[in-house]
Steps between C-alpha positions, in 0.01 A plus 500: 500500500611853425559690820623849577599589854525872571666638810687798636230753569491710813468845648754772434522875521506715191843492342565148621559180305355153473581199285223274383563143391296274273610138490361292216457124478326248279593663169800562277622822661716602205204496261278736693480864589417602854329824587413691811162665538357699786157593620428777746170520690226634275723500194542274202788259477794642308815355350816607676784317329575193295799295393523246225714208609560400138677817386540707816288788375333709766216747523395750765200717570585868468419556865777267617772559241827593662386371840416133444725236345390154390747213475486126447706224657465195278683274745240553770204560264439829676420848373580793726354847507729744675299802604690811606388849595157368585210743510165479679334455162691174459287352777313202357478125490763378256448188291728311266369323192642307209440489127657305214825640366459878482351771717159627403330170436215345689597433858353162583664427831512724802667487836343608823540867582747659734411826674723804465418795722693826478439761766565871455 
């Protein structure tokens, strides 16, 4: 079975950092892209960042460019989202999801969310 295990959320003050992890299992890690989404209370889910494990290409939402970095460790089948200079508007539940080959496809498998709370 395809499984995604997200972890690393927490509470930080504005300007702080967190690193989220998404460990995948049950699929050929190198053939899939893994993305991070977030959903704040009362708001729609939005894409935050994505990395294609096949070619290493990455994508970021404009609101996180320059602050967040996505990286993939093929040995451990884990994708990391390093979040720096966090802002209160980054507060949300963060989810990882996977799609075949390249970012932007249909995300069929989702991990459980991890809460990120940024205080001002």
